[in-house]
Coordinates of C-alpha atoms in Angstrom, one line a residue:
Chain A
Q162 CA -2.5 -55.4 39.8
E163 CA -1.6 -56.4 36.2
P164 CA 1.0 -54.1 34.6
Q165 CA -0.2 -55.3 31.2
A166 CA -3.7 -54.2 32.0
S167 CA -2.6 -50.6 32.4
G168 CA -0.3 -50.8 29.3
L169 CA 2.9 -50.8 31.3
P170 CA 6.0 -53.0 30.7
E171 CA 6.1 -56.2 32.7
Y172 CA 9.8 -55.8 33.5
I173 CA 11.8 -52.7 34.1
K174 CA 15.6 -52.8 34.0
I175 CA 17.0 -50.5 36.7
V176 CA 20.4 -49.0 36.0
E177 CA 22.0 -47.9 39.3
V178 CA 24.1 -44.8 38.8
G179 CA 24.8 -44.0 42.5
P180 CA 28.4 -45.0 42.6
R181 CA 29.2 -42.8 39.6
D182 CA 26.7 -40.1 38.9
G183 CA 25.7 -40.0 42.5
L184 CA 29.1 -39.8 44.2
Q185 CA 30.4 -37.5 41.5
N186 CA 28.0 -34.9 42.6
E187 CA 28.6 -35.3 46.3
K188 CA 30.9 -32.8 47.9
V189 CA 32.6 -35.2 50.3
I190 CA 35.4 -37.2 48.8
V191 CA 34.6 -40.9 49.5
P192 CA 37.5 -43.3 50.3
T193 CA 38.1 -46.1 47.7
D194 CA 37.2 -48.8 50.3
T195 CA 33.8 -47.2 50.9
K196 CA 33.1 -47.0 47.1
I197 CA 34.0 -50.6 46.7
E198 CA 31.8 -51.7 49.7
L199 CA 28.9 -49.7 48.3
I200 CA 29.2 -51.4 44.9
N201 CA 29.5 -54.8 46.6
Q202 CA 26.4 -54.2 48.6
L203 CA 24.5 -53.0 45.5
S204 CA 25.7 -56.2 43.7
K205 CA 23.7 -58.2 46.2
T206 CA 20.4 -56.4 45.7
G207 CA 19.4 -57.9 42.4
L208 CA 20.3 -54.7 40.4
P209 CA 21.2 -55.8 36.8
A210 CA 23.5 -52.9 36.1
I211 CA 25.7 -50.7 38.4
E212 CA 27.6 -47.8 36.9
V213 CA 30.9 -48.1 38.8
T214 CA 33.1 -45.2 38.0
S215 CA 34.4 -42.8 35.4
F216 CA 37.7 -42.9 33.5
V217 CA 38.0 -39.2 33.3
S218 CA 41.0 -37.1 34.3
S219 CA 41.2 -36.6 38.1
K220 CA 41.9 -33.0 37.4
W221 CA 38.3 -32.6 36.3
V222 CA 36.6 -35.0 38.6
P223 CA 38.6 -35.6 41.8
Q224 CA 35.9 -37.9 43.2
M225 CA 36.6 -40.4 40.4
A226 CA 40.4 -40.3 40.7
D227 CA 40.5 -43.8 42.1
H228 CA 38.7 -45.3 39.0
K229 CA 41.3 -48.1 38.5
E230 CA 41.4 -49.2 42.1
V231 CA 37.6 -49.2 42.3
M232 CA 37.2 -51.2 39.0
R233 CA 39.8 -53.7 40.1
G234 CA 38.6 -53.9 43.7
I235 CA 34.9 -54.7 43.3
E236 CA 33.4 -58.2 43.4
R237 CA 31.9 -58.9 39.9
H238 CA 28.7 -60.8 40.3
P239 CA 27.6 -62.9 37.4
G240 CA 24.6 -61.5 35.6
V241 CA 25.4 -57.9 36.7
Q242 CA 26.8 -55.3 34.3
Y243 CA 29.4 -52.9 35.6
P244 CA 29.6 -50.0 33.0
V245 CA 32.1 -47.2 33.4
L246 CA 32.2 -43.7 31.8
T247 CA 34.8 -43.2 29.1
P248 CA 34.8 -39.6 27.7
N249 CA 37.4 -40.4 25.0
L250 CA 39.7 -43.0 23.6
Q251 CA 42.3 -42.6 26.3
G252 CA 39.7 -43.2 29.0
F253 CA 38.4 -46.2 27.0
H254 CA 41.9 -47.8 26.8
S255 CA 42.5 -47.2 30.5
A256 CA 39.1 -48.7 31.4
I257 CA 39.7 -51.8 29.4
A258 CA 43.1 -52.2 30.9
A259 CA 41.5 -52.1 34.3
G260 CA 39.0 -54.8 33.4
A261 CA 35.9 -52.9 32.2
T262 CA 33.5 -54.9 30.0
E263 CA 31.0 -52.2 29.2
V264 CA 31.5 -48.4 28.8
S265 CA 29.3 -45.3 28.4
V266 CA 29.7 -42.1 26.5
F267 CA 28.0 -38.8 27.4
G268 CA 26.6 -36.5 24.7
A269 CA 24.2 -33.6 25.1
A270 CA 21.3 -32.1 23.2
S271 CA 22.6 -28.6 24.0
E272 CA 25.6 -26.8 22.4
S273 CA 26.1 -24.5 25.3
F274 CA 26.0 -27.4 27.8
S275 CA 28.5 -29.4 25.6
K276 CA 30.9 -26.5 25.5
M277 CA 30.6 -25.7 29.2
N278 CA 30.8 -29.3 30.3
I279 CA 33.3 -31.0 28.0
N280 CA 34.8 -28.0 26.2
C281 CA 33.7 -28.8 22.7
S282 CA 30.8 -28.7 20.3
I283 CA 28.2 -31.5 20.0
E284 CA 29.8 -32.4 16.6
E285 CA 33.3 -32.6 18.1
S286 CA 32.0 -34.7 21.0
I287 CA 30.4 -37.1 18.5
E288 CA 33.7 -37.4 16.7
R289 CA 35.4 -38.3 20.0
F290 CA 32.7 -40.9 20.8
E291 CA 33.1 -42.5 17.4
E292 CA 36.7 -43.2 18.2
V293 CA 35.5 -45.0 21.3
T294 CA 32.7 -46.9 19.7
K295 CA 35.0 -48.0 16.9
S296 CA 37.5 -49.4 19.3
A297 CA 34.7 -50.9 21.4
R298 CA 33.3 -52.6 18.4
N299 CA 36.6 -54.2 17.6
M300 CA 36.8 -55.6 21.2
N301 CA 33.1 -56.6 21.5
I302 CA 32.6 -54.1 24.3
P303 CA 29.0 -52.7 24.5
V304 CA 28.6 -48.9 24.6
R305 CA 25.8 -47.1 26.3
G306 CA 25.1 -43.5 25.1
Y307 CA 23.8 -40.7 27.3
V308 CA 22.1 -37.6 26.0
S309 CA 22.1 -34.8 28.6
C310 CA 19.7 -31.9 28.8
A311 CA 16.9 -33.9 27.1
L312 CA 14.2 -31.8 28.7
G313 CA 16.0 -28.5 29.4
C314 CA 19.4 -26.9 29.7
P315 CA 20.8 -24.8 32.5
Y316 CA 22.3 -22.4 29.9
E317 CA 19.9 -22.5 26.9
G318 CA 16.7 -23.1 28.8
N319 CA 14.3 -24.9 26.4
V320 CA 15.6 -27.8 24.4
V321 CA 13.9 -28.8 21.1
P322 CA 12.7 -32.5 21.0
D323 CA 14.0 -32.8 17.5
K324 CA 17.5 -31.9 18.6
V325 CA 17.3 -34.6 21.3
A326 CA 16.2 -37.1 18.6
E327 CA 19.0 -36.0 16.3
V328 CA 21.8 -36.5 18.9
S329 CA 20.2 -39.8 20.0
K330 CA 20.2 -41.0 16.5
R331 CA 23.9 -40.1 16.0
L332 CA 24.8 -42.1 19.1
Y333 CA 22.6 -45.0 18.2
S334 CA 23.9 -45.2 14.6
M335 CA 27.5 -45.2 15.8
G336 CA 26.8 -48.3 17.8
C337 CA 25.5 -47.4 21.2
Y338 CA 23.2 -50.3 22.2
E339 CA 21.1 -48.1 24.5
I340 CA 20.4 -44.4 24.7
S341 CA 19.7 -42.9 28.2
L342 CA 17.8 -39.7 27.9
G343 CA 18.7 -37.4 30.8
D344 CA 16.7 -34.7 32.3
T345 CA 19.9 -33.2 33.7
I346 CA 18.4 -30.3 35.7
G347 CA 15.1 -32.0 36.5
V348 CA 12.9 -29.4 34.9
G349 CA 10.9 -31.8 32.8
T350 CA 7.3 -32.7 33.4
P351 CA 5.1 -35.4 32.0
G352 CA 4.1 -33.0 29.2
S353 CA 7.7 -32.3 28.0
M354 CA 8.7 -36.0 28.6
K355 CA 5.9 -37.2 26.3
K356 CA 6.8 -34.7 23.5
M357 CA 10.5 -35.5 23.7
L358 CA 10.0 -39.3 23.7
E359 CA 7.6 -39.0 20.7
A360 CA 10.3 -37.3 18.7
V361 CA 13.1 -39.7 19.8
M362 CA 10.9 -42.8 19.2
K363 CA 10.7 -41.8 15.5
E364 CA 14.5 -42.5 15.3
I365 CA 15.3 -45.1 17.9
P366 CA 13.5 -48.4 18.7
L367 CA 11.8 -48.2 22.1
S368 CA 13.7 -51.2 23.4
A369 CA 16.9 -49.2 23.1
L370 CA 15.7 -46.3 25.2
A371 CA 16.2 -45.4 28.9
V372 CA 15.2 -42.4 31.0
H373 CA 17.5 -40.8 33.5
C374 CA 15.4 -38.4 35.5
H375 CA 16.5 -35.9 38.1
D376 CA 14.2 -35.0 40.9
T377 CA 15.2 -31.4 41.3
Y378 CA 11.7 -30.1 40.8
G379 CA 10.0 -33.2 42.3
Q380 CA 8.9 -34.4 38.9
A381 CA 11.0 -37.6 38.4
L382 CA 8.5 -40.3 39.3
A383 CA 5.7 -38.7 37.4
N384 CA 8.1 -38.4 34.4
I385 CA 9.3 -42.0 34.7
L386 CA 5.6 -43.2 34.9
T387 CA 4.9 -41.3 31.7
A388 CA 7.9 -42.8 30.0
M389 CA 6.8 -46.3 31.1
Q390 CA 3.3 -45.7 29.8
M391 CA 4.9 -45.0 26.4
G392 CA 6.8 -48.3 26.6
V393 CA 10.2 -47.3 27.9
A394 CA 11.5 -50.2 30.0
V395 CA 14.9 -49.0 31.3
V396 CA 15.2 -46.5 34.2
D397 CA 18.3 -45.0 35.7
S398 CA 18.3 -44.1 39.4
S399 CA 20.7 -43.5 42.3
V400 CA 20.6 -45.2 45.7
A401 CA 19.5 -42.8 48.4
G402 CA 19.1 -40.2 45.7
L403 CA 22.8 -39.6 45.9
G404 CA 24.1 -36.6 43.9
G405 CA 22.9 -33.1 44.2
C406 CA 22.4 -30.7 41.3
P407 CA 25.4 -28.7 40.4
Y408 CA 23.2 -26.1 38.8
A409 CA 20.9 -25.3 41.7
K410 CA 22.7 -25.1 45.0
G411 CA 21.1 -27.1 47.7
A412 CA 18.7 -28.7 45.3
T413 CA 18.4 -32.5 44.8
G414 CA 19.5 -34.4 41.7
N415 CA 19.1 -38.0 40.9
V416 CA 15.8 -39.8 41.6
A417 CA 16.2 -42.3 44.5
T418 CA 16.3 -46.0 43.5
E419 CA 14.3 -46.9 46.6
D420 CA 11.5 -44.6 45.5
V421 CA 11.5 -45.9 42.0
I422 CA 11.4 -49.5 43.1
Y423 CA 8.6 -48.7 45.6
M424 CA 6.5 -47.4 42.7
L425 CA 7.3 -50.3 40.4
N426 CA 6.5 -52.8 43.2
G427 CA 3.2 -51.1 43.7
L428 CA 2.5 -51.4 40.0
G429 CA 3.2 -55.1 39.9
I430 CA 6.2 -54.5 37.6
N431 CA 9.1 -56.9 38.0
T432 CA 12.6 -55.5 38.6
G433 CA 14.4 -58.4 40.3
V434 CA 15.6 -55.9 42.9
N435 CA 15.2 -56.3 46.7
L436 CA 14.0 -53.0 48.1
C437 CA 15.2 -53.7 51.6
A438 CA 18.6 -54.6 50.4
V439 CA 18.8 -51.3 48.5
M440 CA 17.7 -49.4 51.6
E441 CA 20.5 -51.0 53.5
A442 CA 23.1 -50.0 50.9
G443 CA 21.6 -46.5 51.0
N444 CA 21.9 -46.4 54.8
F445 CA 25.5 -47.5 54.5
I446 CA 26.5 -44.8 52.1
C447 CA 24.6 -42.0 53.8
T448 CA 26.2 -42.9 57.1
A449 CA 29.6 -42.9 55.3
L450 CA 28.8 -39.5 53.8
N451 CA 27.3 -38.2 57.0
K452 CA 24.2 -37.1 55.2
K453 CA 20.5 -37.7 55.3
T454 CA 19.0 -39.9 52.6
N455 CA 17.1 -38.2 49.7
S456 CA 14.9 -41.2 49.4
K457 CA 11.4 -40.7 50.9
V458 CA 10.8 -44.4 51.1
A459 CA 13.9 -44.8 53.2
Q460 CA 13.0 -41.8 55.4
A461 CA 9.5 -43.2 56.0
S462 CA 10.6 -46.8 56.5
F463 CA 13.2 -45.9 59.1
S464 CA 10.7 -43.9 61.0
T465 CA 8.0 -46.6 61.0
G466 CA 10.3 -49.6 61.1
T467 CA 8.4 -51.1 58.2
V468 CA 8.2 -50.7 54.4
Chain B
A133 CA -1.8 -45.3 26.9
T134 CA -1.3 -41.9 28.5
G135 CA -4.8 -40.7 27.8
A136 CA -6.2 -37.2 27.7
Y137 CA -5.8 -34.9 30.7
P138 CA -8.4 -32.5 32.0
K139 CA -8.1 -29.0 30.6
R140 CA -8.5 -27.4 34.0
V141 CA -7.7 -28.6 37.5
K142 CA -9.1 -27.0 40.7
V143 CA -6.4 -26.9 43.3
V144 CA -7.7 -27.1 46.9
E145 CA -5.1 -25.6 49.2
V146 CA -5.1 -27.3 52.6
G147 CA -1.9 -25.8 54.1
P148 CA -3.5 -23.5 56.7
R149 CA -5.5 -26.4 58.1
D150 CA -4.2 -29.9 57.3
G151 CA -0.7 -28.4 56.9
L152 CA -0.4 -26.4 60.1
Q153 CA -2.4 -29.0 62.1
N154 CA 0.5 -31.4 61.5
E155 CA 3.3 -28.9 62.3
K156 CA 4.7 -29.0 65.8
T157 CA 5.2 -25.3 66.2
V158 CA 1.9 -23.5 67.3
V159 CA 1.5 -20.6 64.9
P160 CA 0.2 -17.2 66.1
T161 CA -3.2 -16.2 64.8
S162 CA -1.8 -13.2 63.0
V163 CA 0.6 -15.4 61.0
K164 CA -2.2 -17.8 60.1
I165 CA -4.3 -14.9 58.8
S166 CA -1.3 -13.5 56.8
L167 CA -0.8 -16.9 55.3
I168 CA -4.4 -17.2 54.2
N169 CA -4.4 -13.6 52.9
M170 CA -1.3 -14.3 50.9
L171 CA -2.7 -17.5 49.5
S172 CA -5.8 -15.5 48.5
E173 CA -3.6 -13.5 46.2
T174 CA -2.2 -16.4 44.3
G175 CA -5.2 -17.4 42.2
L176 CA -6.2 -20.3 44.4
Q177 CA -9.9 -20.8 44.4
V178 CA -10.3 -22.9 47.5
I179 CA -8.3 -22.4 50.8
E180 CA -9.2 -24.6 53.7
A181 CA -9.0 -22.1 56.5
T182 CA -9.3 -23.9 59.9
S183 CA -11.0 -26.5 61.9
F184 CA -13.9 -26.1 64.3
V185 CA -12.7 -28.9 66.6
S186 CA -12.1 -28.7 70.3
P187 CA -8.8 -27.1 71.2
K188 CA -8.3 -29.9 73.6
W189 CA -7.7 -32.3 70.7
V190 CA -6.1 -29.9 68.2
P191 CA -4.4 -26.9 70.0
Q192 CA -3.1 -25.6 66.7
M193 CA -6.7 -24.8 65.6
A194 CA -7.8 -23.3 68.9
D195 CA -8.1 -19.8 67.3
H196 CA -10.5 -21.0 64.6
T197 CA -13.1 -18.3 65.2
E198 CA -10.5 -15.5 65.2
V199 CA -8.9 -16.8 62.0
L200 CA -12.1 -17.2 60.1
Q201 CA -13.3 -13.7 61.1
G202 CA -9.8 -12.1 60.6
I203 CA -9.1 -13.2 57.0
N204 CA -9.8 -11.0 54.0
K205 CA -12.4 -13.1 52.2
R206 CA -11.9 -12.4 48.5
P207 CA -14.9 -12.8 46.3
G208 CA -14.7 -15.9 44.2
I209 CA -12.6 -17.8 46.7
S210 CA -14.1 -20.5 49.0
Y211 CA -12.8 -20.8 52.6
P212 CA -14.1 -24.2 53.8
V213 CA -13.6 -25.2 57.4
L214 CA -13.6 -28.6 59.1
T215 CA -16.6 -29.4 61.3
P216 CA -16.4 -32.8 62.9
N217 CA -19.9 -32.6 64.4
L218 CA -23.0 -30.5 64.8
R219 CA -21.5 -28.3 67.5
G220 CA -18.5 -27.5 65.4
F221 CA -20.8 -26.8 62.5
Q222 CA -22.9 -24.4 64.5
A223 CA -19.8 -22.6 65.8
A224 CA -18.5 -22.4 62.2
V225 CA -21.6 -20.9 60.8
A226 CA -21.8 -18.4 63.7
A227 CA -18.2 -17.4 62.8
G228 CA -19.2 -16.8 59.2
A229 CA -18.3 -20.1 57.5
K230 CA -19.9 -20.5 54.0
E231 CA -18.6 -24.0 53.4
V232 CA -17.7 -26.9 55.6
S233 CA -16.0 -30.3 55.4
V234 CA -16.5 -33.6 57.2
F235 CA -13.9 -36.3 57.6
G236 CA -14.7 -40.0 57.2
A237 CA -12.4 -43.0 56.8
A238 CA -12.3 -46.3 55.0
S239 CA -10.8 -48.0 58.0
E240 CA -12.6 -49.0 61.2
L241 CA -9.4 -49.0 63.3
F242 CA -8.4 -45.6 62.0
T243 CA -11.8 -44.2 62.8
N244 CA -11.7 -45.7 66.2
K245 CA -8.3 -44.3 67.1
N246 CA -8.8 -41.0 65.4
I247 CA -12.3 -39.9 66.4
N248 CA -13.2 -42.6 68.9
C249 CA -16.2 -44.2 67.2
S250 CA -17.0 -46.7 64.4
I251 CA -17.4 -45.7 60.7
E252 CA -21.2 -46.1 61.0
E253 CA -21.3 -43.9 64.1
S254 CA -19.2 -41.2 62.4
L255 CA -21.6 -41.2 59.4
E256 CA -24.5 -40.7 61.8
R257 CA -22.7 -37.7 63.2
F258 CA -22.2 -36.3 59.7
E259 CA -25.8 -36.9 58.9
E260 CA -26.6 -34.3 61.6
V261 CA -24.2 -31.9 60.0
M262 CA -25.6 -32.5 56.6
K263 CA -29.1 -31.9 57.7
A264 CA -28.2 -28.6 59.3
A265 CA -26.1 -27.6 56.3
R266 CA -28.9 -28.4 53.9
E267 CA -31.2 -26.1 55.9
A268 CA -28.6 -23.3 55.9
S269 CA -27.7 -23.9 52.2
I270 CA -24.1 -24.6 53.1
P271 CA -22.1 -26.9 50.8
V272 CA -20.3 -29.8 52.5
R273 CA -17.2 -31.5 51.2
G274 CA -16.6 -35.1 52.4
Y275 CA -13.1 -36.5 53.0
V276 CA -12.4 -40.2 53.1
S277 CA -9.1 -41.1 54.8
C278 CA -6.9 -44.1 54.4
V279 CA -8.1 -44.8 50.8
L280 CA -4.8 -46.5 49.8
G281 CA -3.7 -47.9 53.2
C282 CA -4.1 -47.5 56.9
P283 CA -1.4 -47.1 59.6
Y284 CA -3.3 -49.7 61.7
E285 CA -5.0 -52.0 59.3
G286 CA -2.5 -52.0 56.5
K287 CA -4.2 -52.8 53.3
I288 CA -7.6 -51.2 52.6
S289 CA -10.0 -52.7 50.1
A290 CA -11.1 -50.5 47.2
A291 CA -14.6 -51.8 47.7
K292 CA -14.6 -50.3 51.2
V293 CA -13.5 -47.0 50.0
A294 CA -16.2 -47.0 47.4
E295 CA -18.8 -47.9 50.0
V296 CA -17.9 -45.1 52.4
S297 CA -17.6 -42.6 49.5
K298 CA -21.0 -43.6 48.2
K299 CA -22.6 -43.1 51.6
M300 CA -21.0 -39.6 52.0
Y301 CA -22.0 -38.6 48.5
S302 CA -25.5 -39.9 49.0
M303 CA -26.0 -37.9 52.2
G304 CA -25.2 -34.7 50.3
C305 CA -21.5 -34.0 50.1
Y306 CA -20.9 -32.2 46.8
E307 CA -17.4 -33.5 46.5
I308 CA -15.5 -36.5 48.0
S309 CA -11.8 -36.0 48.6
L310 CA -10.0 -39.4 48.6
G311 CA -7.0 -39.2 51.0
D312 CA -3.9 -41.4 50.9
T313 CA -3.4 -40.5 54.5
I314 CA 0.0 -42.2 55.0
G315 CA 1.2 -41.8 51.4
V316 CA 1.7 -45.5 50.8
G317 CA -0.3 -45.6 47.6
T318 CA 1.3 -46.1 44.2
P319 CA -0.2 -45.5 40.7
G320 CA -1.3 -49.1 40.8
S321 CA -3.3 -48.9 43.9
M322 CA -4.6 -45.4 43.0
R323 CA -6.0 -46.8 39.7
E324 CA -7.6 -49.7 41.4
M325 CA -9.2 -47.6 44.1
L326 CA -10.5 -45.0 41.7
A327 CA -12.0 -47.6 39.3
A328 CA -14.0 -48.9 42.3
V329 CA -15.1 -45.5 43.5
M330 CA -16.0 -44.2 40.1
K331 CA -18.7 -46.9 39.9
E332 CA -20.5 -45.2 42.8
V333 CA -19.6 -41.5 42.6
P334 CA -19.4 -39.4 39.4
V335 CA -15.7 -38.5 38.6
G336 CA -16.7 -34.8 38.5
A337 CA -17.4 -35.1 42.2
L338 CA -14.1 -36.7 43.1
A339 CA -10.8 -35.2 44.4
V340 CA -7.5 -36.7 45.4
H341 CA -5.6 -35.8 48.5
C342 CA -2.2 -37.4 48.2
H343 CA 0.5 -37.5 50.8
D344 CA 4.1 -37.6 49.6
T345 CA 5.5 -39.7 52.5
Y346 CA 6.9 -42.3 50.1
G347 CA 7.5 -39.8 47.3
Q348 CA 4.6 -41.2 45.2
A349 CA 2.2 -38.2 45.3
L350 CA 2.8 -36.6 41.9
A351 CA 2.8 -40.0 40.1
N352 CA -0.4 -40.9 41.9
I353 CA -2.0 -37.6 41.1
L354 CA -0.9 -38.1 37.4
V355 CA -2.8 -41.4 37.3
A356 CA -5.9 -39.8 38.9
L357 CA -5.8 -37.0 36.3
Q358 CA -5.6 -39.6 33.5
M359 CA -8.7 -41.2 34.9
G360 CA -10.6 -38.0 34.8
V361 CA -10.2 -36.5 38.3
S362 CA -9.9 -32.8 38.1
V363 CA -9.7 -31.6 41.7
V364 CA -6.4 -32.0 43.6
D365 CA -5.6 -31.1 47.2
A366 CA -2.2 -29.8 48.1
S367 CA -0.4 -27.9 50.9
V368 CA 1.8 -24.8 50.3
A369 CA 5.5 -25.7 51.0
G370 CA 4.4 -29.2 51.6
L371 CA 3.4 -28.2 55.1
G372 CA 2.4 -30.9 57.5
G373 CA 4.4 -33.9 58.4
C374 CA 3.1 -37.4 58.8
P375 CA 1.9 -38.1 62.4
Y376 CA 2.5 -41.9 61.8
A377 CA 6.1 -41.7 60.6
Q378 CA 8.3 -39.4 62.6
G379 CA 10.4 -37.1 60.5
A380 CA 8.7 -38.2 57.3
S381 CA 6.9 -35.8 55.0
G382 CA 3.1 -35.5 54.6
N383 CA 1.1 -33.4 52.2
V384 CA 2.3 -33.0 48.6
A385 CA 3.6 -29.4 48.0
T386 CA 1.2 -27.1 46.1
E387 CA 4.2 -25.6 44.3
D388 CA 5.4 -29.0 42.9
L389 CA 1.8 -29.9 41.9
V390 CA 1.3 -26.5 40.0
Y391 CA 4.7 -26.9 38.4
M392 CA 3.6 -30.3 37.0
L393 CA 0.2 -29.0 35.9
N394 CA 1.8 -26.0 34.2
G395 CA 4.1 -28.4 32.3
L396 CA 1.1 -30.4 31.2
G397 CA -0.6 -27.3 29.9
I398 CA -3.4 -27.8 32.4
H399 CA -5.0 -24.5 33.6
T400 CA -5.1 -23.9 37.4
G401 CA -5.3 -20.1 37.6
V402 CA -2.5 -20.2 40.2
D403 CA 0.6 -17.9 40.0
L404 CA 3.5 -20.1 40.9
Q405 CA 5.8 -17.3 41.9
K406 CA 3.3 -15.8 44.3
L407 CA 2.7 -19.3 45.7
M408 CA 6.5 -19.8 46.3
D409 CA 6.7 -16.4 48.0
T410 CA 3.8 -17.5 50.3
G411 CA 5.7 -20.8 51.0
T412 CA 8.8 -18.8 51.9
F413 CA 6.8 -16.6 54.3
I414 CA 5.3 -19.5 56.2
C415 CA 8.5 -21.5 56.4
N416 CA 10.3 -18.4 57.8
A417 CA 7.5 -18.1 60.4
L418 CA 7.8 -21.7 61.3
N419 CA 11.6 -21.6 61.2
R420 CA 11.7 -24.6 58.9
K421 CA 12.8 -25.6 55.4
T422 CA 10.3 -26.0 52.7
N423 CA 9.2 -29.4 51.6
S424 CA 8.7 -28.2 48.1
K425 CA 11.4 -29.2 45.6
V426 CA 10.4 -26.5 43.2
S427 CA 10.9 -23.9 45.9
Q428 CA 14.3 -25.5 46.9
A429 CA 15.5 -25.6 43.3
S430 CA 14.4 -22.1 42.5
C431 CA 16.2 -20.7 45.5
R432 CA 19.8 -20.0 44.4
L433 CA 21.5 -19.5 47.7

């Protein structure tokens, strides 16, 4: 099966967000050792990028209170990126002091979400991020930009594609090397994904785009496929589908890395990632969290004993 | 390229048959009837009601005659039933069936283990059903199992799927539903399989029946739609586990399918809210959680 024949990228970079986005949305507080072990296991799977932690106040995100210890405690494998979230300049400095070599900033395409989530308007958040990207530039630290609510907002409902394009453009222009477009509440479908990407692609080169799909409504893989058909070649996912949805109790959140890789393998698309190794890491963290995996591939594989 | 999508998709609801057949709890006849009646109010045009198979093999479907005779048959809705052989067909017609289905497979080992004969022998059995159905003016839908993989043989060649599909279409099945029985397919294998089948059977006569065991169903369905398929099977609440992978899921959930089609602006005629209510009803009756993510997300506990 030739990916080129079906118009798909030959290689997809998978950005693993389980240790940060995933764990951040899990109720159980995970010990630092467990976090470090998870990241070390993920480092051996071939994943090119693993989001490690978040340098945010522990008042807001208790799960990430051990950010320094985690950052300093993990094995750093050559060829693997270990980005961390830095919501502001203070977080950025703290991250650098702890050894971070790549950071991320989190914007949103919805004013209401921005206000509820980080207590300021989109414009104010952009100003904060500019401080970060300016410092980062001076230190040669790459910055990844996230745009939340790209396909819908828990407060505003519908989000206009042009707004997503506008915020993306601001983040890209200030120096973010990549923009990850997040379907934060998983409401998107291939229809809305296509419309949103068409608008964003007018402002940002395709090679600088990533999709971060939530599987809350079961649409993630279909949305990711649509994005890939349009040329997007970077996909965020979370081992074992860690991380529920804070806006729909009991619902799922992140798409499972295992399920994404299974699809990409079936399409003949190269990722460099060993699916079995990811399943093992998934098994490890689910055991530690005392929860069932959200990955259907993992569920099916453990039942049959095969992949 | 993403290509154009069909403007309308016919959703074939298989919950009451394929779904319940793969649920451990045996469901009372009255509950089955209520389920089908509720489904009949959602806008679905096709609801697979039951299976005229020996209760020795499928205890869940033992009440097939009572179910078929007990449901409110709404005008404009088709209630096909499975008929594995002539005897089942005759019992189905006697009970008032106006449409039947026959189940073939693209794998010899699967056919052997599932219905105790070879593919060739199974086609001969269907030929008997086709003949009787033709005489009674009863449309027959043909299923082909294991189109993207087999629990026993592993890989299945697209050419084999095309061959079996062609035979079933040639013998008179008006539609061929291609089933990814163990859900192992991905958009890649779906595309390859459909390209082969579409050389032998017109796309207008094709349907896809995807299992979500590996979470690939909606992506696979999306590709099928892009290739021109406009009939999709699904099961309310994602009823029906996978008999080959304990604890794993089976059928794709109708709610999740309709959610995606709505988002694509594709017309189905199905009322998603009524569908979710029906899913809630049957899950309560089965004392189980829904397998539909749309239902899960919409339920603010």
